[in-house]
Tab-separated table of C-alpha atoms in Angstrom:
chain	number	residue	atom	x	y	z
A	1407	UNK	CA	-0.001	0.016	0.012
A	1408	UNK	CA	1.146	3.568	-0.557
A	1409	UNK	CA	-0.140	7.077	-0.179
A	1410	UNK	CA	-1.372	8.937	-3.198
A	1411	UNK	CA	1.698	11.255	-3.100
A	1412	UNK	CA	4.168	8.365	-2.734
A	1413	UNK	CA	2.610	6.429	-5.578
A	1414	UNK	CA	2.745	9.512	-7.769
A	1415	UNK	CA	6.495	9.913	-7.065
A	1416	UNK	CA	7.084	6.211	-7.673
A	1417	UNK	CA	5.234	6.299	-10.989
A	1418	UNK	CA	7.120	9.436	-12.013
A	1419	UNK	CA	10.465	7.742	-11.269
A	1420	UNK	CA	9.507	4.659	-13.228
A	1421	UNK	CA	8.411	6.809	-16.152
A	1422	UNK	CA	11.809	8.540	-16.184
A	1423	UNK	CA	13.560	5.144	-15.918
A	1424	UNK	CA	12.089	3.984	-19.225
A	1425	UNK	CA	14.530	4.372	-22.109
A	1426	UNK	CA	14.009	5.583	-24.738
A	1427	UNK	CA	10.916	7.702	-24.479
A	1428	UNK	CA	11.714	10.136	-27.328
A	1429	UNK	CA	13.580	10.217	-30.670
A	1430	UNK	CA	17.316	9.459	-30.773
A	1431	UNK	CA	19.650	11.607	-32.815
A	1432	UNK	CA	22.526	9.868	-34.644
A	1433	UNK	CA	25.206	12.271	-35.863
A	1434	UNK	CA	26.963	11.380	-39.089
A	1435	UNK	CA	30.124	13.559	-39.339
A	1436	UNK	CA	30.020	13.431	-43.150
A	1437	UNK	CA	27.759	14.777	-45.892
A	1438	UNK	CA	24.789	12.594	-46.959
A	1439	UNK	CA	25.387	9.773	-49.388
A	1440	UNK	CA	28.613	8.124	-48.248
A	1441	UNK	CA	29.309	4.838	-46.496
A	1442	UNK	CA	28.884	6.265	-42.979
A	1443	UNK	CA	25.548	7.759	-43.902
A	1444	UNK	CA	24.425	4.416	-45.355
A	1445	UNK	CA	25.408	2.584	-42.158
A	1446	UNK	CA	23.572	5.078	-39.912
A	1447	UNK	CA	20.399	5.196	-41.958
A	1448	UNK	CA	20.175	1.419	-42.483
A	1449	UNK	CA	20.802	0.602	-38.832
A	1450	UNK	CA	18.399	3.367	-37.957
A	1451	UNK	CA	15.598	1.310	-39.504
A	1452	UNK	CA	16.224	-1.677	-37.219
A	1453	UNK	CA	16.862	0.532	-34.223
A	1454	UNK	CA	13.510	2.200	-34.698
A	1455	UNK	CA	11.778	-1.202	-34.771
A	1456	UNK	CA	13.531	-2.374	-31.632
A	1457	UNK	CA	13.370	0.835	-29.570
A	1458	UNK	CA	9.938	2.061	-30.823
A	1459	UNK	CA	11.324	5.551	-31.282
A	1460	UNK	CA	12.375	7.446	-34.443
A	1461	UNK	CA	16.091	7.571	-35.227
A	1462	UNK	CA	16.986	10.981	-36.661
A	1463	UNK	CA	20.161	11.068	-38.741
A	1464	UNK	CA	21.889	14.407	-38.441
A	1465	UNK	CA	24.645	15.018	-41.022
A	1466	UNK	CA	27.367	17.340	-39.601
A	1467	UNK	CA	30.320	17.273	-42.006
A	1468	UNK	CA	33.503	19.246	-41.553
A	1469	UNK	CA	36.974	19.228	-40.096
A	1470	UNK	CA	37.716	15.564	-40.915
A	1471	UNK	CA	34.762	14.508	-38.722
A	1472	UNK	CA	35.708	16.884	-35.882
A	1473	UNK	CA	32.630	19.087	-36.262
A	1474	UNK	CA	30.169	16.224	-35.769
A	1475	UNK	CA	32.330	14.545	-33.112
A	1476	UNK	CA	32.487	17.784	-31.093
A	1477	UNK	CA	28.714	18.092	-31.269
A	1478	UNK	CA	28.457	14.677	-29.597
A	1479	UNK	CA	31.017	15.571	-26.932
A	1480	UNK	CA	28.923	18.618	-25.976
A	1481	UNK	CA	25.599	16.658	-25.885
A	1482	UNK	CA	23.813	15.465	-22.738
A	1483	UNK	CA	24.943	11.963	-21.621
A	1484	UNK	CA	21.431	10.525	-21.704
A	1485	UNK	CA	21.517	8.119	-24.648
A	1486	UNK	CA	19.599	10.402	-26.978
A	1487	UNK	CA	22.611	11.513	-29.041
A	1488	UNK	CA	25.106	9.164	-30.722
A	1489	UNK	CA	27.780	9.542	-33.384
A	1490	UNK	CA	28.895	7.042	-36.041
A	1491	UNK	CA	32.703	7.260	-35.896
A	1492	UNK	CA	35.252	6.076	-38.472
A	1493	UNK	CA	39.004	5.676	-38.786
A	1494	UNK	CA	39.266	9.474	-38.741
A	1495	UNK	CA	38.321	9.436	-35.025
A	1496	UNK	CA	41.418	7.390	-34.203
A	1497	UNK	CA	43.880	9.350	-36.349
A	1498	UNK	CA	42.722	12.918	-35.661
A	1499	UNK	CA	44.578	13.193	-32.363
A	1500	UNK	CA	47.836	12.458	-34.217
A	1501	UNK	CA	47.068	14.809	-37.135
A	1502	UNK	CA	45.612	17.831	-35.353
A	1503	UNK	CA	47.585	20.114	-33.070
A	1504	UNK	CA	44.507	20.740	-30.907
A	1505	UNK	CA	41.063	19.159	-30.707
A	1506	UNK	CA	37.992	20.921	-29.208
A	1507	UNK	CA	37.245	17.826	-27.092
A	1508	UNK	CA	39.128	15.347	-25.011
A	1509	UNK	CA	39.672	12.086	-26.942
A	1510	UNK	CA	40.101	10.173	-23.691
A	1511	UNK	CA	37.451	11.749	-21.513
A	1512	UNK	CA	34.472	12.817	-23.669
A	1513	UNK	CA	33.232	9.582	-25.272
A	1514	UNK	CA	31.639	6.366	-24.180
A	1515	UNK	CA	32.192	3.503	-26.684
A	1516	UNK	CA	28.985	1.673	-27.611
A	1517	UNK	CA	29.832	-0.810	-30.359
A	1518	UNK	CA	32.009	-1.548	-33.379
A	1519	UNK	CA	29.812	-2.370	-36.347
A	1520	UNK	CA	32.289	-3.570	-38.912
A	1521	UNK	CA	35.506	-3.127	-40.887
A	1522	UNK	CA	35.553	-2.239	-44.563
A	1523	UNK	CA	38.549	-2.862	-46.799
A	1524	UNK	CA	40.367	-0.425	-48.959
A	1525	UNK	CA	41.101	-1.940	-52.374
A	1526	UNK	CA	44.448	-1.681	-54.080
A	1527	UNK	CA	43.467	-0.762	-57.638
A	1528	UNK	CA	45.273	-0.035	-60.912
A	1529	UNK	CA	44.125	1.009	-64.338
A	1530	UNK	CA	42.626	-1.665	-66.521
A	1531	UNK	CA	45.620	-1.043	-68.852
A	1532	UNK	CA	48.223	-1.365	-66.127
A	1533	UNK	CA	51.047	-3.840	-66.655
A	1534	UNK	CA	50.435	-5.149	-63.116
A	1535	UNK	CA	48.064	-8.052	-63.499
A	1536	UNK	CA	48.458	-9.356	-59.938
A	1537	UNK	CA	49.519	-8.013	-56.571
A	1538	UNK	CA	52.778	-9.949	-56.849
A	1539	UNK	CA	53.544	-8.128	-60.130
A	1540	UNK	CA	53.053	-4.784	-58.448
A	1541	UNK	CA	55.039	-5.712	-55.309
A	1542	UNK	CA	57.990	-6.934	-57.345
A	1543	UNK	CA	58.018	-3.729	-59.409
A	1544	UNK	CA	57.725	-1.525	-56.311
A	1545	UNK	CA	60.672	-3.251	-54.643
A	1546	UNK	CA	62.759	-3.132	-57.806
A	1547	UNK	CA	62.028	0.535	-58.501
A	1548	UNK	CA	62.130	2.488	-55.195
A	1549	UNK	CA	60.801	5.999	-55.538
A	1550	UNK	CA	59.556	5.477	-59.071
A	1551	UNK	CA	56.029	4.131	-58.510
A	1552	UNK	CA	53.261	6.354	-57.199
A	1553	UNK	CA	50.045	6.066	-55.298
A	1554	UNK	CA	47.101	8.462	-55.186
A	1555	UNK	CA	44.982	9.519	-52.270
A	1556	UNK	CA	41.983	11.827	-51.705
A	1557	UNK	CA	44.191	14.039	-49.502
A	1558	UNK	CA	46.866	14.070	-46.784
A	1559	UNK	CA	45.966	12.065	-43.671
A	1560	UNK	CA	43.088	10.194	-45.359
A	1561	UNK	CA	42.642	6.441	-45.211
A	1562	UNK	CA	44.233	5.981	-48.648
A	1563	UNK	CA	47.297	8.019	-47.619
A	1564	UNK	CA	47.705	6.082	-44.345
A	1565	UNK	CA	47.223	2.733	-46.136
A	1566	UNK	CA	50.011	3.632	-48.561
A	1567	UNK	CA	52.467	4.690	-45.866
A	1568	UNK	CA	51.745	1.587	-43.835
A	1569	UNK	CA	52.412	-0.423	-47.006
A	1570	UNK	CA	55.768	1.338	-47.524
A	1571	UNK	CA	56.847	0.581	-43.955
A	1572	UNK	CA	55.763	-3.066	-43.947
A	1573	UNK	CA	56.697	-4.013	-47.536
A	1574	UNK	CA	59.959	-2.114	-47.632
A	1575	UNK	CA	58.922	-0.047	-50.620
A	1576	UNK	CA	59.096	3.654	-51.413
A	1577	UNK	CA	55.872	4.511	-53.221
A	1578	UNK	CA	55.537	8.251	-53.887
A	1579	UNK	CA	52.365	9.803	-52.452
A	1580	UNK	CA	50.276	11.988	-54.816
A	1581	UNK	CA	47.476	13.737	-52.914
A	1582	UNK	CA	44.323	15.037	-54.616
A	1583	UNK	CA	41.351	17.110	-53.556
A	1584	UNK	CA	38.957	14.181	-53.312
A	1585	UNK	CA	38.662	10.582	-54.471
A	1586	UNK	CA	37.146	11.474	-57.857
A	1587	UNK	CA	40.120	13.242	-59.407
A	1588	UNK	CA	42.514	10.740	-57.818
A	1589	UNK	CA	40.740	7.804	-59.412
A	1590	UNK	CA	40.531	9.628	-62.741
A	1591	UNK	CA	44.319	9.859	-62.879
A	1592	UNK	CA	44.740	6.244	-61.787
A	1593	UNK	CA	42.412	5.145	-64.607
A	1594	UNK	CA	44.397	7.369	-67.011
A	1595	UNK	CA	47.724	5.899	-65.898
A	1596	UNK	CA	49.098	9.169	-64.553
A	1597	UNK	CA	49.418	7.521	-61.107
A	1598	UNK	CA	50.219	3.838	-60.696
A	1599	UNK	CA	47.897	2.692	-57.887
A	1600	UNK	CA	45.438	3.797	-55.197
A	1601	UNK	CA	44.338	2.233	-51.900
A	1602	UNK	CA	40.718	3.295	-52.465
A	1603	UNK	CA	37.568	2.624	-50.492
A	1604	UNK	CA	35.424	-0.251	-51.772
A	1605	UNK	CA	32.409	2.002	-52.175
A	1606	UNK	CA	34.382	4.424	-54.377
A	1607	UNK	CA	35.733	1.771	-56.789
A	1608	UNK	CA	33.061	-0.939	-56.882
A	1609	UNK	CA	31.316	0.281	-60.032
A	1610	UNK	CA	34.650	1.098	-61.710
A	1611	UNK	CA	35.925	-2.423	-61.080
A	1612	UNK	CA	32.675	-3.898	-62.263
A	1613	UNK	CA	32.739	-1.690	-65.378
A	1614	UNK	CA	36.276	-2.804	-66.319
A	1615	UNK	CA	37.907	0.569	-65.761
A	1616	UNK	CA	39.942	-0.498	-62.773
A	1617	UNK	CA	41.574	-3.763	-61.783
A	1618	UNK	CA	41.530	-4.884	-58.119
A	1619	UNK	CA	44.877	-6.382	-57.063
A	1620	UNK	CA	44.216	-6.864	-53.336
A	1621	UNK	CA	42.064	-5.881	-50.384
A	1622	UNK	CA	43.597	-4.369	-47.284
A	1623	UNK	CA	41.739	-6.218	-44.535
A	1624	UNK	CA	43.154	-9.370	-42.965
A	1625	UNK	CA	40.289	-11.472	-44.323
A	1626	UNK	CA	38.836	-11.460	-47.831
A	1627	UNK	CA	35.720	-9.496	-48.529
A	1628	UNK	CA	32.405	-11.377	-48.611
A	1629	UNK	CA	30.915	-9.118	-51.315
A	1630	UNK	CA	30.624	-11.021	-54.648
A	1631	UNK	CA	32.603	-8.369	-56.534
A	1632	UNK	CA	35.679	-8.731	-54.273
A	1633	UNK	CA	35.296	-12.273	-52.945
A	1634	UNK	CA	38.054	-13.667	-55.184
A	1635	UNK	CA	40.420	-10.722	-54.617
A	1636	UNK	CA	43.313	-11.742	-52.276
A	1637	UNK	CA	44.391	-9.783	-49.232
A	1638	UNK	CA	47.642	-7.890	-49.139
A	1639	UNK	CA	48.563	-9.944	-46.077
A	1640	UNK	CA	48.222	-13.309	-47.809
A	1641	UNK	CA	49.898	-12.088	-50.980
A	1642	UNK	CA	53.351	-11.066	-49.731
A	1643	UNK	CA	53.044	-8.554	-46.831
A	1644	UNK	CA	52.072	-10.698	-43.807
A	1645	UNK	CA	49.991	-8.940	-41.178
A	1646	UNK	CA	49.187	-5.908	-43.296
A	1647	UNK	CA	45.788	-4.435	-42.389
A	1648	UNK	CA	44.419	-1.015	-43.279
A	1649	UNK	CA	40.658	-1.265	-43.209
A	1650	UNK	CA	38.202	1.524	-42.531
A	1651	UNK	CA	35.667	0.975	-39.776
A	1652	UNK	CA	32.362	2.158	-38.359
A	1653	UNK	CA	31.413	2.327	-34.725
A	1654	UNK	CA	29.037	4.148	-32.374
A	1655	UNK	CA	29.942	6.458	-29.489
A	1656	UNK	CA	27.740	8.094	-26.867
A	1657	UNK	CA	28.814	11.028	-24.688
A	1658	UNK	CA	30.902	10.133	-21.650
A	1659	UNK	CA	28.737	9.652	-18.555
A	1660	UNK	CA	25.916	7.943	-20.403
A	1661	UNK	CA	24.480	5.318	-17.993
A	1662	UNK	CA	25.939	1.890	-18.595
A	1663	UNK	CA	22.470	0.384	-18.743
A	1664	UNK	CA	21.633	2.679	-21.671
A	1665	UNK	CA	24.973	1.907	-23.380
A	1666	UNK	CA	24.340	-1.816	-23.023
A	1667	UNK	CA	20.850	-1.517	-24.424
A	1668	UNK	CA	22.069	0.404	-27.449
A	1669	UNK	CA	24.838	-2.155	-27.930
A	1670	UNK	CA	22.349	-5.014	-27.988
A	1671	UNK	CA	19.982	-3.251	-30.359
A	1672	UNK	CA	22.734	-2.172	-32.818
A	1673	UNK	CA	24.328	-5.589	-32.680
A	1674	UNK	CA	21.007	-7.196	-33.630
A	1675	UNK	CA	20.512	-4.723	-36.461
A	1676	UNK	CA	24.049	-5.353	-37.817
A	1677	UNK	CA	23.239	-9.040	-38.083
A	1678	UNK	CA	19.942	-8.472	-39.935
A	1679	UNK	CA	19.487	-9.406	-43.556
A	1680	UNK	CA	18.397	-5.824	-44.313
A	1681	UNK	CA	21.684	-4.390	-43.111
A	1682	UNK	CA	23.834	-7.100	-44.666
A	1683	UNK	CA	22.211	-6.626	-48.081
A	1684	UNK	CA	22.586	-2.855	-48.078
A	1685	UNK	CA	26.226	-2.743	-47.005
A	1686	UNK	CA	27.318	-5.415	-49.453
A	1687	UNK	CA	28.651	-2.817	-51.888
A	1688	UNK	CA	30.882	-1.407	-49.123
A	1689	UNK	CA	32.577	-4.819	-48.701
A	1690	UNK	CA	31.901	-4.425	-44.975
A	1691	UNK	CA	32.998	-7.257	-42.739
A	1692	UNK	CA	30.560	-7.154	-39.841
A	1693	UNK	CA	32.387	-7.363	-36.543
A	1694	UNK	CA	30.533	-6.523	-33.363
A	1695	UNK	CA	31.229	-6.982	-29.664
A	1696	UNK	CA	30.891	-5.310	-26.303
A	1697	UNK	CA	31.399	-1.624	-25.508
A	1698	UNK	CA	34.648	-2.584	-23.824
A	1699	UNK	CA	35.780	-4.418	-26.963
A	1700	UNK	CA	35.143	-1.318	-29.056
A	1701	UNK	CA	37.002	0.920	-26.589
A	1702	UNK	CA	40.084	-1.335	-26.699
A	1703	UNK	CA	39.886	-1.530	-30.521
A	1704	UNK	CA	39.871	2.241	-30.856
A	1705	UNK	CA	42.857	2.606	-28.525
A	1706	UNK	CA	44.785	0.041	-30.557
A	1707	UNK	CA	43.942	1.934	-33.775
A	1708	UNK	CA	45.098	5.226	-32.208
A	1709	UNK	CA	48.438	3.655	-31.203
A	1710	UNK	CA	49.268	1.939	-34.451
A	1711	UNK	CA	48.353	4.861	-36.696
A	1712	UNK	CA	50.166	7.280	-34.410
A	1713	UNK	CA	53.340	5.365	-35.224
A	1714	UNK	CA	52.701	5.389	-38.948
A	1715	UNK	CA	51.893	9.101	-38.948
A	1716	UNK	CA	54.996	9.957	-36.907
A	1717	UNK	CA	57.392	7.841	-38.921
A	1718	UNK	CA	56.088	9.134	-42.276
A	1719	UNK	CA	55.768	12.771	-41.102
A	1720	UNK	CA	52.160	12.856	-42.216
A	1721	UNK	CA	50.177	16.050	-41.727
A	1722	UNK	CA	46.547	16.800	-42.515
A	1723	UNK	CA	45.750	18.930	-45.554
């Protein structure tokens, strides 16, 4: 039994304990239309079904994901704002002199969704028919072969410098203002190769304009277009791995019960046929786990890319 006032307070507390009871905002720190946007919007469908609340995707591009990430850091730690982070989150501390947030204190890891390969591509007219052809030529001609990227400090740039350090080569970096012009010059033969994202080159490989020599993840891609393409690691540079990734963060201080609930819901969505079918073109290898698993993964990414960036004297454009 309880008094009317006590029951009212109890009911009010229970009402506030229910999560979620309003829409959830998911920040995508890129413009609409890219791989991160696809991940957020597709998982948003299954999250809506499971949580019975709308998922609002908020695109906040700028500053190599810093604008959107900072918006998350300054949000209330209540589970109603998330960000979809990528490799940029792990490398920005090593590329930027100062960040507007604390990398170590302002974020609560929720879940890693998956890892997507870059693809080592050459022109359809390139003399390099296999990865082994390219590797042999690169070792025999130090400083004479080039690789394109969409800009300094991008995933393609980092993948190329990691390759140089692990393969003992000296590929010359040629930065561009975006993936489009970089790939145009690779197709035209002005630059020898590019470590490009799977989403950027899928249609060009399928259309016969580019040849895929290898993928940069430790395991082969499951997407039909790339399933027969070997990994760099298995083809002559053991242990090489330079995949892009997607994962969710909440603001630091978000209740662990809320983080765990979001983890379970996103994990279920990532295993759904809807999600798997839509991310197939990205070559995404789905890899989920606990919030702690994701936190450790990001720390390991920060450490290994910090070494690559320092050794190669990489700076952001």
